[in-house]
CSV table of C-alpha atoms in Angstrom, one decimal:
chain,number,residue,atom,x,y,z
H,1172,MET,CA,-227.3,-38.2,25.4
H,1173,SER,CA,-228.4,-36.2,22.4
H,1174,THR,CA,-227.4,-37.1,18.9
H,1175,TYR,CA,-224.9,-34.2,18.5
H,1176,HIS,CA,-223.5,-33.4,21.9
H,1177,PHE,CA,-222.9,-34.6,25.4
H,1178,THR,CA,-223.5,-32.5,28.6
H,1179,LEU,CA,-222.2,-32.1,32.1
H,1180,THR,CA,-224.1,-30.2,34.8
H,1181,ILE,CA,-222.1,-28.8,37.7
H,1182,HIS,CA,-222.8,-26.8,40.8
H,1183,GLU,CA,-220.3,-24.0,40.3
H,1184,GLY,CA,-220.2,-20.3,39.7
H,1185,PHE,CA,-220.3,-19.4,36.0
H,1186,THR,CA,-217.0,-17.6,35.7
H,1187,GLU,CA,-215.3,-20.4,37.7
H,1188,ALA,CA,-216.9,-23.0,35.4
H,1189,VAL,CA,-215.6,-21.3,32.3
H,1190,GLU,CA,-212.1,-21.0,33.6
H,1191,LYS,CA,-212.0,-24.6,34.9
H,1192,THR,CA,-213.4,-25.9,31.6
H,1193,LYS,CA,-210.7,-24.1,29.6
H,1194,ALA,CA,-208.0,-25.4,32.0
H,1195,ALA,CA,-209.4,-29.0,31.7
H,1196,LEU,CA,-209.5,-28.7,27.9
H,1197,GLY,CA,-205.8,-27.6,27.9
H,1198,GLU,CA,-204.9,-30.6,30.1
H,1199,HIS,CA,-206.3,-32.8,27.4
H,1200,GLY,CA,-204.5,-31.3,24.4
H,1201,PHE,CA,-207.0,-28.6,23.3
H,1202,GLY,CA,-206.2,-25.0,22.7
H,1203,VAL,CA,-208.8,-22.3,22.9
H,1204,VAL,CA,-209.0,-20.6,19.5
H,1205,SER,CA,-212.1,-18.5,20.1
H,1206,GLU,CA,-214.5,-17.5,22.8
H,1207,ILE,CA,-217.8,-15.9,22.1
H,1208,ASP,CA,-219.9,-14.3,24.9
H,1209,MET,CA,-223.4,-14.8,23.5
H,1210,ALA,CA,-225.1,-13.1,26.5
H,1211,ASN,CA,-223.0,-9.9,25.8
H,1212,THR,CA,-223.7,-10.2,22.1
H,1213,PHE,CA,-227.5,-10.4,22.7
H,1214,ARG,CA,-227.3,-7.5,25.1
H,1215,GLU,CA,-225.3,-5.3,22.7
H,1216,GLU,CA,-227.0,-6.3,19.4
H,1217,LEU,CA,-230.5,-7.0,20.5
H,1218,GLU,CA,-230.8,-5.3,23.8
H,1219,VAL,CA,-232.0,-8.6,25.3
H,1220,THR,CA,-230.9,-9.9,28.7
H,1221,HIS,CA,-229.8,-13.6,28.6
H,1222,GLU,CA,-228.3,-15.9,31.2
H,1223,PRO,CA,-224.5,-16.2,30.9
H,1224,TYR,CA,-223.6,-18.2,27.8
H,1225,VAL,CA,-220.2,-18.7,26.3
H,1226,ILE,CA,-219.2,-20.7,23.2
H,1227,ILE,CA,-215.6,-21.8,23.4
H,1228,GLY,CA,-214.0,-22.9,20.1
H,1229,VAL,CA,-211.3,-25.5,20.7
H,1230,CYS,CA,-208.7,-27.3,18.6
H,1231,ASN,CA,-206.1,-29.9,19.0
H,1232,PRO,CA,-203.5,-28.7,16.5
H,1233,GLY,CA,-202.0,-32.1,15.8
H,1234,LEU,CA,-205.3,-33.8,15.1
H,1235,ALA,CA,-206.6,-30.8,13.1
H,1236,HIS,CA,-203.4,-30.9,11.0
H,1237,GLN,CA,-204.0,-34.6,10.3
H,1238,ALA,CA,-207.7,-34.0,9.4
H,1239,ILE,CA,-206.8,-31.1,7.0
H,1240,SER,CA,-204.1,-33.2,5.5
H,1241,HIS,CA,-206.6,-35.8,4.6
H,1242,ASN,CA,-209.3,-33.4,3.4
H,1243,PRO,CA,-208.4,-29.7,3.1
H,1244,SER,CA,-212.1,-28.7,3.1
H,1245,VAL,CA,-212.7,-30.3,6.5
H,1246,GLY,CA,-211.7,-26.9,8.1
H,1247,VAL,CA,-215.3,-25.7,7.6
H,1248,LEU,CA,-216.2,-28.2,10.4
H,1249,LEU,CA,-213.5,-26.9,12.8
H,1250,PRO,CA,-213.0,-25.9,15.6
H,1251,CYS,CA,-215.0,-28.0,18.0
H,1252,SER,CA,-217.4,-26.1,20.2
H,1253,VAL,CA,-217.9,-26.3,23.9
H,1254,VAL,CA,-220.7,-24.3,25.5
H,1255,VAL,CA,-220.7,-23.2,29.1
H,1256,ARG,CA,-224.1,-21.8,30.1
H,1257,GLN,CA,-225.9,-20.8,33.2
H,1258,ASP,CA,-228.9,-22.9,33.9
H,1259,GLY,CA,-230.7,-21.4,36.9
H,1260,LYS,CA,-229.2,-19.8,39.9
H,1261,ASP,CA,-226.8,-22.5,41.0
H,1262,ARG,CA,-226.3,-24.8,38.0
H,1263,VAL,CA,-223.9,-24.5,35.0
H,1264,MET,CA,-224.3,-26.8,32.0
H,1265,ILE,CA,-221.2,-27.6,29.9
H,1266,ASP,CA,-222.1,-28.9,26.4
H,1267,PHE,CA,-219.5,-30.7,24.2
H,1268,ILE,CA,-220.0,-31.2,20.5
H,1269,ASP,CA,-219.8,-34.8,19.4
H,1270,PRO,CA,-217.0,-34.6,16.8
H,1271,SER,CA,-218.0,-38.0,15.5
H,1272,VAL,CA,-221.3,-36.6,14.3
H,1273,LEU,CA,-219.8,-33.4,13.1
H,1274,LEU,CA,-216.9,-34.9,11.2
H,1275,SER,CA,-219.0,-37.7,9.8
H,1276,LEU,CA,-220.1,-35.1,7.2
H,1277,ALA,CA,-216.6,-35.4,5.8
H,1278,GLY,CA,-217.2,-39.1,5.2
H,1279,SER,CA,-213.7,-40.6,5.1
H,1280,GLY,CA,-212.4,-43.4,7.3
H,1281,GLU,CA,-209.3,-41.4,8.3
H,1282,ILE,CA,-211.4,-38.4,9.4
H,1283,LEU,CA,-213.8,-40.6,11.3
H,1284,GLY,CA,-210.9,-42.2,13.2
H,1285,LEU,CA,-209.6,-38.8,14.2
H,1286,ALA,CA,-213.1,-37.8,15.3
H,1287,GLU,CA,-213.2,-40.7,17.7
H,1288,GLU,CA,-209.9,-39.6,19.1
H,1289,ILE,CA,-211.2,-36.1,19.6
H,1290,ARG,CA,-214.4,-37.4,21.2
H,1291,THR,CA,-212.4,-39.5,23.6
H,1292,ARG,CA,-210.3,-36.5,24.6
H,1293,LEU,CA,-213.5,-34.4,25.1
H,1294,GLU,CA,-215.0,-37.1,27.2
H,1295,MET,CA,-211.9,-37.2,29.3
H,1296,THR,CA,-212.2,-33.4,29.7
H,1297,ARG,CA,-215.8,-33.8,30.8
H,1298,ASP,CA,-214.8,-36.5,33.3
H,1299,ALA,CA,-212.0,-34.4,34.7
H,1300,ILE,CA,-214.3,-31.5,35.3
H,1301,ALA,CA,-216.8,-33.8,36.9
H,1302,THR,CA,-214.2,-35.5,39.1
H,1303,HIS,CA,-212.6,-32.3,40.3
H,1304,HIS,CA,-215.9,-30.3,40.8
H,1305,HIS,CA,-219.2,-30.9,42.5
H,1306,LYS,CA,-221.0,-32.9,39.8
H,1307,ILE,CA,-224.7,-32.9,39.8
H,1308,ARG,CA,-225.3,-35.0,36.6
H,1309,GLY,CA,-223.5,-36.1,33.5
H,1310,ASP,CA,-225.4,-37.0,30.4
C-alpha cells in the first residue's frame, strides 16, 4: 500500500468498471459530486492520446457536514478522489485516496476520527467491488 492511497486491480472493461465503482460507492454512502475524464481532457487540450482515466470526486454528505462543522476550511480537502484507469488491455486499476492521510492536514482529533470512518467506508467499497467482480489483486 502506498502512503496516500490504496488500489484494487480488476479484470473488467473500463466503462463497466467505472459504472460498478460508482454503484459500489453509492451503496456505501458516497455520492458522486464530480467526474473528470482525464483522457478526454488530454486529447482535447494537449492532442495527446492516453489510456482511459477517470477521476471521480465522492462525498458522504453527513460526514462532510460534520467535518466542515468542526473546521470550515477543511472543505479545501474535499471531496475524496477515486481514480479508475485502464492498465493494459484487460486490467483496470481503481485507486482510492486514503482520507486519513489527506485529512491529517487538518490536524484535529474530530476530523481524524471522521477520516477513519471515511477510510473504512472506502475500504468496504473496494472490498465490495473485489467480491462482486473478477479480482486480480488488491493492494
